[in-house]
Amino acid sequence: YASQNLMGEIQIASGDLNSALKNFESTLFILEGLTKMIPKSSYIAADLAVAYERVGSIYYRIRRLDDALKGYTEFNKVAQELFVTEPKDNYKDTLARSNSRLGEINEELGHLEDAFVFFKKYSKLNEELNLKYPHVISYKHGLAISYSNLGRIYDEMGQYEMALKFHKDGNNLAEEIYMSYPHVIKYKHNLAITFINLAGIYKNIESVDNAFKFYDKAVVLLNELHETDPQDLSYKHDLAISFLNSGLTYEKTNQLEIALIFYLGFNKLMGELYNTNPNDISFKKDLAKSFSRLGGINIMSGQFDEALKFYIDEKKLFEELNKSYPQDVTFKKNLAISALALGWNYQLLGLLEDALICDKEGSTLFEELHTAFPNDSLLKKSLATSYIRSASVLNQNHNIYS
């Protein structure tokens, strides 16, 4: 199975994720069989845990999120059993990583309470490892990331005071690590991300000066990283995201002309990234997001015709993503939202038939999502909003009964 793992890694590097998945699943099948034959082997159990992680990671990258969740759940289960049987620190590290993976996938799926539980476990294990081995920088780095994860979840749940606390803790550790190892690229990169996190929470609590201060710090580091290694697209992507967040901050303070400049910068960078890497899902998703922001800012500025072009481009990209990855409900949700935004734009232009078509499409998608996830209150609220949108158009068109 070692040769299949190696082949899988090579296929990942070449972008052939489906072939890599077949090799990793073959490895998993062999290891599951060996585990039944030799149930008490910690070495086989450790390899089995990693095999589940690899399979889960591929599913995550090809946006089969439910299958990714299953893979990561098995990874966590085996890692937990392994650590209970042999409470070694390297197995504790594996268990910590499995909790991090489950936190990430649950956050992606919108299961914030579950994500919080797993990120909390990840943080606790990293705290224990860092306390025991204060000079092992990888444990301190993991702890910094765990604080950032918790800060992000608190932010998404609207608990801004706790979010700020954890983002500050993550930033303090990241700065400490970077000062000790200024030539290690990943530590510089993580410091830039903590600046973005801090800027975002300051934006949410309307401390605008602090938000801009930390966005500026992030941009300086990301520009340096991008100039040092222009082949690493993650730096350019994070730089684009910092432009998006700066635009959101200016929009929040009603400085629409400056917000537009940053949104155009976000759109330009994402267009470049997507055009050179059209198979990268995250680039395509964020390019669609850039069209959404440009559409919104033009609506706010009264430029309805200009907004229409951006909303059409946004919807087209989400239609393609939803068609290519039907198991990823986030794309269906984004398609529904983009349909409603386009419908609103058509209504503002007086194109009521086109508006009603888009609103009905949005309602249909939200009805499907609500049926699949009846306990999701945000989806239920979005479905109600879609009905209000259709009613507004029909009312304007003097179709009072409908």
Tab-separated table of C-alpha atoms in Angstrom:
chain	number	residue	atom	x	y	z
A	1	TYR	CA	0.000	0.000	0.000
A	2	ALA	CA	3.008	2.302	0.335
A	3	SER	CA	3.375	2.340	-3.454
A	4	GLN	CA	-0.301	3.252	-3.861
A	5	ASN	CA	0.127	6.132	-1.420
A	6	LEU	CA	3.150	7.375	-3.364
A	7	MET	CA	1.261	7.133	-6.647
A	8	GLY	CA	-1.657	8.988	-5.076
A	9	GLU	CA	0.608	11.837	-3.947
A	10	ILE	CA	2.090	12.092	-7.454
A	11	GLN	CA	-1.404	12.210	-8.964
A	12	ILE	CA	-2.419	14.969	-6.536
A	13	ALA	CA	0.613	16.987	-7.626
A	14	SER	CA	-0.442	16.575	-11.264
A	15	GLY	CA	-4.049	17.546	-10.480
A	16	ASP	CA	-5.524	14.084	-11.116
A	17	LEU	CA	-7.603	13.914	-7.949
A	18	ASN	CA	-9.952	11.152	-9.100
A	19	SER	CA	-7.060	8.760	-9.766
A	20	ALA	CA	-5.474	9.750	-6.458
A	21	LEU	CA	-8.768	8.934	-4.722
A	22	LYS	CA	-8.807	5.441	-6.268
A	23	ASN	CA	-5.278	4.752	-5.002
A	24	PHE	CA	-6.029	6.066	-1.519
A	25	GLU	CA	-9.254	4.046	-1.337
A	26	SER	CA	-7.305	0.927	-2.367
A	27	THR	CA	-4.847	1.643	0.456
A	28	LEU	CA	-7.773	2.080	2.826
A	29	PHE	CA	-9.276	-1.258	1.763
A	30	ILE	CA	-5.964	-3.058	2.415
A	31	LEU	CA	-5.494	-1.423	5.808
A	32	GLU	CA	-9.060	-2.203	6.896
A	33	GLY	CA	-8.377	-5.851	6.038
A	34	LEU	CA	-5.068	-5.840	7.935
A	35	THR	CA	-6.763	-4.275	10.949
A	36	LYS	CA	-9.202	-7.202	11.103
A	37	MET	CA	-6.322	-9.675	10.831
A	38	ILE	CA	-4.063	-7.878	13.351
A	39	PRO	CA	-6.453	-5.780	15.491
A	40	LYS	CA	-3.894	-4.827	18.144
A	41	SER	CA	-1.227	-3.382	15.860
A	42	SER	CA	-0.762	0.310	16.651
A	43	TYR	CA	1.370	0.722	13.523
A	44	ILE	CA	-1.442	-0.470	11.258
A	45	ALA	CA	-3.969	1.640	13.194
A	46	ALA	CA	-1.788	4.744	12.726
A	47	ASP	CA	-1.580	4.097	8.972
A	48	LEU	CA	-5.339	3.473	8.864
A	49	ALA	CA	-6.001	6.834	10.505
A	50	VAL	CA	-3.862	8.628	7.927
A	51	ALA	CA	-5.580	6.684	5.110
A	52	TYR	CA	-8.979	7.954	6.249
A	53	GLU	CA	-7.530	11.461	6.416
A	54	ARG	CA	-6.200	11.232	2.860
A	55	VAL	CA	-9.513	9.964	1.483
A	56	GLY	CA	-11.404	12.668	3.368
A	57	SER	CA	-9.056	15.351	2.036
A	58	ILE	CA	-9.615	14.292	-1.582
A	59	TYR	CA	-13.379	14.250	-1.108
A	60	TYR	CA	-13.096	17.729	0.396
A	61	ARG	CA	-11.145	19.016	-2.606
A	62	ILE	CA	-13.632	17.605	-5.127
A	63	ARG	CA	-16.477	19.098	-3.023
A	64	ARG	CA	-18.098	15.820	-1.969
A	65	LEU	CA	-18.447	17.283	1.491
A	66	ASP	CA	-20.697	14.596	3.001
A	67	ASP	CA	-18.168	11.936	1.990
A	68	ALA	CA	-15.352	14.120	3.326
A	69	LEU	CA	-17.192	14.337	6.642
A	70	LYS	CA	-17.468	10.530	6.767
A	71	GLY	CA	-13.760	10.131	6.039
A	72	TYR	CA	-12.723	12.654	8.675
A	73	THR	CA	-15.131	11.096	11.206
A	74	GLU	CA	-13.456	7.711	10.715
A	75	PHE	CA	-10.041	9.392	10.943
A	76	ASN	CA	-11.059	10.908	14.285
A	77	LYS	CA	-12.509	7.615	15.547
A	78	VAL	CA	-9.353	5.620	14.791
A	79	ALA	CA	-7.107	8.389	16.158
A	80	GLN	CA	-9.149	8.476	19.382
A	81	GLU	CA	-8.941	4.690	19.822
A	82	LEU	CA	-5.217	4.728	19.090
A	83	PHE	CA	-4.517	7.465	21.647
A	84	VAL	CA	-6.645	5.779	24.337
A	85	THR	CA	-4.810	2.496	23.756
A	86	GLU	CA	-1.352	4.088	23.647
A	87	PRO	CA	-1.380	7.669	25.012
A	88	LYS	CA	1.769	8.736	23.201
A	89	ASP	CA	2.314	12.357	22.240
A	90	ASN	CA	2.647	11.611	18.525
A	91	TYR	CA	-0.777	9.939	18.663
A	92	LYS	CA	-2.111	12.955	20.579
A	93	ASP	CA	-0.852	15.116	17.720
A	94	THR	CA	-2.709	12.894	15.228
A	95	LEU	CA	-5.873	13.130	17.330
A	96	ALA	CA	-5.536	16.919	17.435
A	97	ARG	CA	-5.238	17.033	13.645
A	98	SER	CA	-8.346	14.879	13.227
A	99	ASN	CA	-10.341	17.293	15.395
A	100	SER	CA	-9.077	20.178	13.274
A	101	ARG	CA	-10.228	18.418	10.091
A	102	LEU	CA	-13.687	17.815	11.538
A	103	GLY	CA	-13.874	21.433	12.635
A	104	GLU	CA	-13.030	22.634	9.130
A	105	ILE	CA	-15.547	20.415	7.341
A	106	ASN	CA	-18.357	21.220	9.784
A	107	GLU	CA	-17.638	24.928	9.415
A	108	GLU	CA	-17.766	24.545	5.637
A	109	LEU	CA	-21.134	22.794	5.940
A	110	GLY	CA	-22.445	25.572	8.185
A	111	HIS	CA	-22.595	23.355	11.300
A	112	LEU	CA	-21.020	25.991	13.528
A	113	GLU	CA	-21.826	24.377	16.881
A	114	ASP	CA	-20.217	21.092	15.802
A	115	ALA	CA	-17.264	22.976	14.334
A	116	PHE	CA	-16.814	24.807	17.637
A	117	VAL	CA	-16.726	21.529	19.606
A	118	PHE	CA	-14.003	20.048	17.398
A	119	PHE	CA	-11.936	23.242	17.252
A	120	LYS	CA	-12.150	23.435	21.053
A	121	LYS	CA	-10.768	19.887	21.324
A	122	TYR	CA	-8.050	20.744	18.807
A	123	SER	CA	-7.061	23.784	20.856
A	124	LYS	CA	-6.994	21.851	24.158
A	125	LEU	CA	-4.728	19.137	22.760
A	126	ASN	CA	-2.394	21.739	21.250
A	127	GLU	CA	-2.257	23.594	24.562
A	128	GLU	CA	-1.218	20.370	26.303
A	129	LEU	CA	1.455	19.617	23.703
A	130	ASN	CA	2.774	23.185	23.729
A	131	LEU	CA	2.915	23.201	27.550
A	132	LYS	CA	4.882	19.948	27.591
A	133	TYR	CA	7.163	20.868	24.681
A	134	PRO	CA	7.440	24.706	24.703
A	135	HIS	CA	10.468	24.619	22.393
A	136	VAL	CA	8.768	22.513	19.691
A	137	ILE	CA	7.667	25.264	17.335
A	138	SER	CA	5.170	23.107	15.404
A	139	TYR	CA	3.028	22.731	18.543
A	140	LYS	CA	3.075	26.486	19.180
A	141	HIS	CA	2.189	27.061	15.520
A	142	GLY	CA	-0.715	24.603	15.836
A	143	LEU	CA	-1.888	26.402	18.961
A	144	ALA	CA	-1.859	29.751	17.144
A	145	ILE	CA	-3.965	28.251	14.343
A	146	SER	CA	-6.373	26.712	16.870
A	147	TYR	CA	-6.961	30.123	18.464
A	148	SER	CA	-7.633	31.630	15.030
A	149	ASN	CA	-10.120	28.840	14.279
A	150	LEU	CA	-12.026	29.516	17.493
A	151	GLY	CA	-11.973	33.245	16.822
A	152	ARG	CA	-13.434	32.677	13.385
A	153	ILE	CA	-16.279	30.508	14.733
A	154	TYR	CA	-17.119	33.004	17.479
A	155	ASP	CA	-17.143	35.708	14.778
A	156	GLU	CA	-19.532	33.701	12.588
A	157	MET	CA	-21.813	33.130	15.606
A	158	GLY	CA	-21.838	36.883	16.308
A	159	GLN	CA	-19.948	36.601	19.604
A	160	TYR	CA	-17.528	39.368	18.724
A	161	GLU	CA	-15.961	39.887	22.165
A	162	MET	CA	-14.837	36.257	22.350
A	163	ALA	CA	-13.817	36.348	18.686
A	164	LEU	CA	-11.558	39.335	19.329
A	165	LYS	CA	-9.961	37.620	22.336
A	166	PHE	CA	-9.029	34.488	20.391
A	167	HIS	CA	-7.900	36.405	17.309
A	168	LYS	CA	-5.622	38.489	19.538
A	169	ASP	CA	-4.234	35.324	21.155
A	170	GLY	CA	-3.634	33.784	17.730
A	171	ASN	CA	-1.961	36.953	16.479
A	172	ASN	CA	0.286	37.246	19.556
A	173	LEU	CA	1.551	33.683	19.118
A	174	ALA	CA	1.962	34.146	15.351
A	175	GLU	CA	4.042	37.299	15.909
A	176	GLU	CA	6.165	35.533	18.534
A	177	ILE	CA	6.836	32.626	16.162
A	178	TYR	CA	7.611	34.906	13.211
A	179	MET	CA	10.031	37.018	15.256
A	180	SER	CA	11.918	33.846	16.197
A	181	TYR	CA	11.841	32.373	12.676
A	182	PRO	CA	11.551	35.322	10.231
A	183	HIS	CA	12.833	33.272	7.284
A	184	VAL	CA	10.208	30.516	7.576
A	185	ILE	CA	7.625	31.393	4.942
A	186	LYS	CA	4.633	29.586	6.464
A	187	TYR	CA	5.022	31.497	9.734
A	188	LYS	CA	5.058	34.815	7.879
A	189	HIS	CA	2.003	33.711	5.923
A	190	ASN	CA	0.130	32.720	9.076
A	191	LEU	CA	0.954	36.086	10.654
A	192	ALA	CA	-0.590	37.828	7.632
A	193	ILE	CA	-3.733	35.717	8.031
A	194	THR	CA	-4.003	36.659	11.718
A	195	PHE	CA	-3.853	40.330	10.677
A	196	ILE	CA	-6.739	39.701	8.258
A	197	ASN	CA	-8.694	37.961	11.044
A	198	LEU	CA	-8.167	40.863	13.433
A	199	ALA	CA	-9.130	43.391	10.771
A	200	GLY	CA	-12.320	41.458	10.074
A	201	ILE	CA	-13.463	41.394	13.682
A	202	TYR	CA	-12.639	45.089	14.122
A	203	LYS	CA	-14.749	45.768	11.032
A	204	ASN	CA	-17.646	43.853	12.580
A	205	ILE	CA	-17.482	45.827	15.836
A	206	GLU	CA	-17.163	49.045	13.778
A	207	SER	CA	-13.657	49.894	14.959
A	208	VAL	CA	-12.793	51.014	11.462
A	209	ASP	CA	-9.370	52.567	12.155
A	210	ASN	CA	-8.148	49.317	13.693
A	211	ALA	CA	-9.604	47.351	10.801
A	212	PHE	CA	-7.678	49.409	8.245
A	213	LYS	CA	-4.490	49.226	10.340
A	214	PHE	CA	-4.484	45.436	10.326
A	215	TYR	CA	-5.553	45.145	6.687
A	216	ASP	CA	-2.565	47.349	5.798
A	217	LYS	CA	-0.236	45.093	7.803
A	218	ALA	CA	-1.611	42.026	6.055
A	219	VAL	CA	-1.206	43.562	2.591
A	220	VAL	CA	2.449	44.455	3.283
A	221	LEU	CA	3.300	40.864	4.258
A	222	LEU	CA	1.269	39.290	1.453
A	223	ASN	CA	2.866	41.554	-1.169
A	224	GLU	CA	6.315	40.554	0.130
A	225	LEU	CA	5.380	36.872	0.026
A	226	HIS	CA	3.933	37.154	-3.478
A	227	GLU	CA	7.025	38.968	-4.775
A	228	THR	CA	9.292	36.365	-3.165
A	229	ASP	CA	7.385	33.414	-4.617
A	230	PRO	CA	4.944	34.424	-7.361
A	231	GLN	CA	4.351	30.744	-8.197
A	232	ASP	CA	2.621	30.162	-4.857
A	233	LEU	CA	-0.897	31.263	-5.693
A	234	SER	CA	-2.104	31.164	-2.083
A	235	TYR	CA	-0.355	34.490	-1.412
A	236	LYS	CA	-2.069	36.157	-4.353
A	237	HIS	CA	-5.379	34.632	-3.278
A	238	ASP	CA	-5.033	35.911	0.288
A	239	LEU	CA	-4.057	39.315	-1.079
A	240	ALA	CA	-7.258	39.307	-3.116
A	241	ILE	CA	-9.261	38.421	-0.005
A	242	SER	CA	-7.655	41.331	1.868
A	243	PHE	CA	-8.869	43.634	-0.942
A	244	LEU	CA	-12.374	42.189	-0.538
A	245	ASN	CA	-12.331	42.798	3.214
A	246	SER	CA	-11.029	46.347	2.796
A	247	GLY	CA	-13.851	46.991	0.341
A	248	LEU	CA	-16.395	45.636	2.818
A	249	THR	CA	-15.020	47.949	5.505
A	250	TYR	CA	-15.250	51.018	3.245
A	251	GLU	CA	-18.759	49.971	2.202
A	252	LYS	CA	-19.730	49.676	5.873
A	253	THR	CA	-18.655	53.319	6.397
A	254	ASN	CA	-20.577	54.353	3.232
A	255	GLN	CA	-17.390	55.258	1.349
A	256	LEU	CA	-18.697	53.603	-1.785
A	257	GLU	CA	-16.203	55.007	-4.312
A	258	ILE	CA	-13.232	53.673	-2.334
A	259	ALA	CA	-15.048	50.367	-1.729
A	260	LEU	CA	-15.522	50.052	-5.494
A	261	ILE	CA	-11.761	50.452	-6.062
A	262	PHE	CA	-11.012	47.586	-3.684
A	263	TYR	CA	-13.741	45.390	-5.185
A	264	LEU	CA	-12.291	45.999	-8.641
A	265	GLY	CA	-8.876	44.970	-7.271
A	266	PHE	CA	-10.428	41.838	-5.789
A	267	ASN	CA	-12.107	41.055	-9.107
A	268	LYS	CA	-8.902	41.650	-11.086
A	269	LEU	CA	-6.794	39.324	-8.936
A	270	MET	CA	-9.450	36.614	-8.854
A	271	GLY	CA	-9.874	36.868	-12.631
A	272	GLU	CA	-6.136	36.342	-13.093
A	273	LEU	CA	-6.096	33.396	-10.691
A	274	TYR	CA	-9.126	31.761	-12.291
A	275	ASN	CA	-7.962	32.292	-15.869
A	276	THR	CA	-4.634	30.564	-15.146
A	277	ASN	CA	-6.264	27.846	-12.990
A	278	PRO	CA	-9.819	27.289	-14.283
A	279	ASN	CA	-10.135	23.965	-12.437
A	280	ASP	CA	-9.529	25.494	-9.026
A	281	ILE	CA	-12.921	25.567	-7.314
A	282	SER	CA	-12.015	28.168	-4.693
A	283	PHE	CA	-10.791	30.598	-7.381
A	284	LYS	CA	-13.999	30.196	-9.357
A	285	LYS	CA	-16.136	30.627	-6.234
A	286	ASP	CA	-14.305	33.790	-5.180
A	287	LEU	CA	-14.440	35.218	-8.701
A	288	ALA	CA	-18.221	34.807	-8.489
A	289	LYS	CA	-18.112	36.538	-5.107
A	290	SER	CA	-16.216	39.458	-6.652
A	291	PHE	CA	-18.971	39.882	-9.264
A	292	SER	CA	-21.527	39.838	-6.438
A	293	ARG	CA	-19.749	42.658	-4.569
A	294	LEU	CA	-19.426	44.720	-7.755
A	295	GLY	CA	-23.110	44.180	-8.489
A	296	GLY	CA	-24.086	45.234	-4.980
A	297	ILE	CA	-21.933	48.368	-4.886
A	298	ASN	CA	-23.314	49.493	-8.237
A	299	ILE	CA	-26.880	48.955	-7.002
A	300	MET	CA	-26.097	51.126	-3.967
A	301	SER	CA	-24.671	53.788	-6.283
A	302	GLY	CA	-27.767	53.705	-8.517
A	303	GLN	CA	-25.866	52.189	-11.477
A	304	PHE	CA	-28.453	49.496	-12.210
A	305	ASP	CA	-27.352	48.720	-15.792
A	306	GLU	CA	-23.733	48.294	-14.670
A	307	ALA	CA	-24.800	46.089	-11.759
A	308	LEU	CA	-26.776	43.811	-14.089
A	309	LYS	CA	-23.653	42.694	-15.976
A	310	PHE	CA	-21.921	41.652	-12.767
A	311	TYR	CA	-24.923	39.805	-11.361
A	312	ILE	CA	-25.333	37.876	-14.633
A	313	ASP	CA	-21.659	36.853	-14.491
A	314	GLU	CA	-22.007	35.813	-10.840
A	315	LYS	CA	-25.062	33.652	-11.516
A	316	LYS	CA	-23.413	31.991	-14.510
A	317	LEU	CA	-20.421	30.877	-12.417
A	318	PHE	CA	-22.589	29.511	-9.608
A	319	GLU	CA	-24.744	27.672	-12.165
A	320	GLU	CA	-21.592	25.968	-13.458
A	321	LEU	CA	-20.373	25.142	-9.946
A	322	ASN	CA	-23.757	23.774	-8.888
A	323	LYS	CA	-23.958	21.645	-12.025
A	324	SER	CA	-20.412	20.305	-11.609
A	325	TYR	CA	-20.695	19.700	-7.851
A	326	PRO	CA	-24.365	18.949	-7.087
A	327	GLN	CA	-23.475	17.370	-3.735
A	328	ASP	CA	-22.048	20.643	-2.444
A	329	VAL	CA	-25.055	22.437	-0.988
A	330	THR	CA	-23.097	25.681	-0.571
A	331	PHE	CA	-23.102	26.144	-4.348
A	332	LYS	CA	-26.851	25.577	-4.569
A	333	LYS	CA	-27.329	28.102	-1.760
A	334	ASN	CA	-25.114	30.659	-3.518
A	335	LEU	CA	-26.952	30.057	-6.796
A	336	ALA	CA	-30.265	30.736	-5.052
A	337	ILE	CA	-28.910	33.961	-3.539
A	338	SER	CA	-27.493	35.097	-6.887
A	339	ALA	CA	-30.850	34.405	-8.590
A	340	LEU	CA	-32.631	36.632	-6.069
A	341	ALA	CA	-30.003	39.376	-6.435
A	342	LEU	CA	-30.388	39.315	-10.218
A	343	GLY	CA	-34.171	39.360	-9.825
A	344	TRP	CA	-33.924	42.447	-7.612
A	345	ASN	CA	-31.739	44.122	-10.240
A	346	TYR	CA	-34.253	43.328	-12.988
A	347	GLN	CA	-37.062	44.725	-10.814
A	348	LEU	CA	-35.161	47.978	-10.286
A	349	LEU	CA	-34.814	48.252	-14.066
A	350	GLY	CA	-38.553	47.640	-14.491
A	351	LEU	CA	-38.002	44.267	-16.216
A	352	LEU	CA	-40.649	42.514	-14.141
A	353	GLU	CA	-41.013	39.283	-16.138
A	354	ASP	CA	-37.269	38.634	-15.924
A	355	ALA	CA	-37.361	39.550	-12.229
A	356	LEU	CA	-40.149	37.045	-11.539
A	357	ILE	CA	-38.298	34.254	-13.371
A	358	CYS	CA	-35.204	34.805	-11.222
A	359	ASP	CA	-37.185	35.108	-7.985
A	360	LYS	CA	-39.061	31.874	-8.708
A	361	GLU	CA	-35.766	30.130	-9.459
A	362	GLY	CA	-34.389	31.318	-6.143
A	363	SER	CA	-37.529	30.159	-4.324
A	364	THR	CA	-37.376	26.709	-5.940
A	365	LEU	CA	-33.744	26.254	-4.911
A	366	PHE	CA	-34.438	27.380	-1.355
A	367	GLU	CA	-37.466	25.063	-1.193
A	368	GLU	CA	-35.207	22.138	-2.147
A	369	LEU	CA	-32.622	23.165	0.440
A	370	HIS	CA	-35.262	23.648	3.147
A	371	THR	CA	-36.698	20.183	2.396
A	372	ALA	CA	-33.224	18.664	2.726
A	373	PHE	CA	-32.356	20.665	5.866
A	374	PRO	CA	-35.664	21.470	7.620
A	375	ASN	CA	-33.973	22.483	10.893
A	376	ASP	CA	-31.712	25.098	9.314
A	377	SER	CA	-33.295	28.390	10.414
A	378	LEU	CA	-31.194	30.499	8.023
A	379	LEU	CA	-32.426	28.508	5.022
A	380	LYS	CA	-35.999	28.881	6.261
A	381	LYS	CA	-35.519	32.644	6.564
A	382	SER	CA	-34.020	32.787	3.063
A	383	LEU	CA	-37.005	30.849	1.695
A	384	ALA	CA	-39.384	33.338	3.300
A	385	THR	CA	-37.381	36.214	1.802
A	386	SER	CA	-37.634	34.640	-1.658
A	387	TYR	CA	-41.436	34.559	-1.369
A	388	ILE	CA	-41.429	38.219	-0.357
A	389	ARG	CA	-39.307	39.048	-3.415
A	390	SER	CA	-41.795	37.312	-5.748
A	391	ALA	CA	-44.730	39.013	-4.027
A	392	SER	CA	-43.062	42.403	-4.442
A	393	VAL	CA	-42.644	41.875	-8.181
A	394	LEU	CA	-46.214	40.606	-8.621
A	395	ASN	CA	-47.550	43.552	-6.647
A	396	GLN	CA	-45.596	45.990	-8.835
A	397	ASN	CA	-47.017	44.192	-11.872
A	398	HIS	CA	-50.567	44.653	-10.443
A	399	ASN	CA	-51.027	40.890	-10.041
A	400	ILE	CA	-52.420	41.382	-6.525
A	401	TYR	CA	-54.093	37.966	-6.141
A	402	SER	CA	-50.883	36.003	-6.928
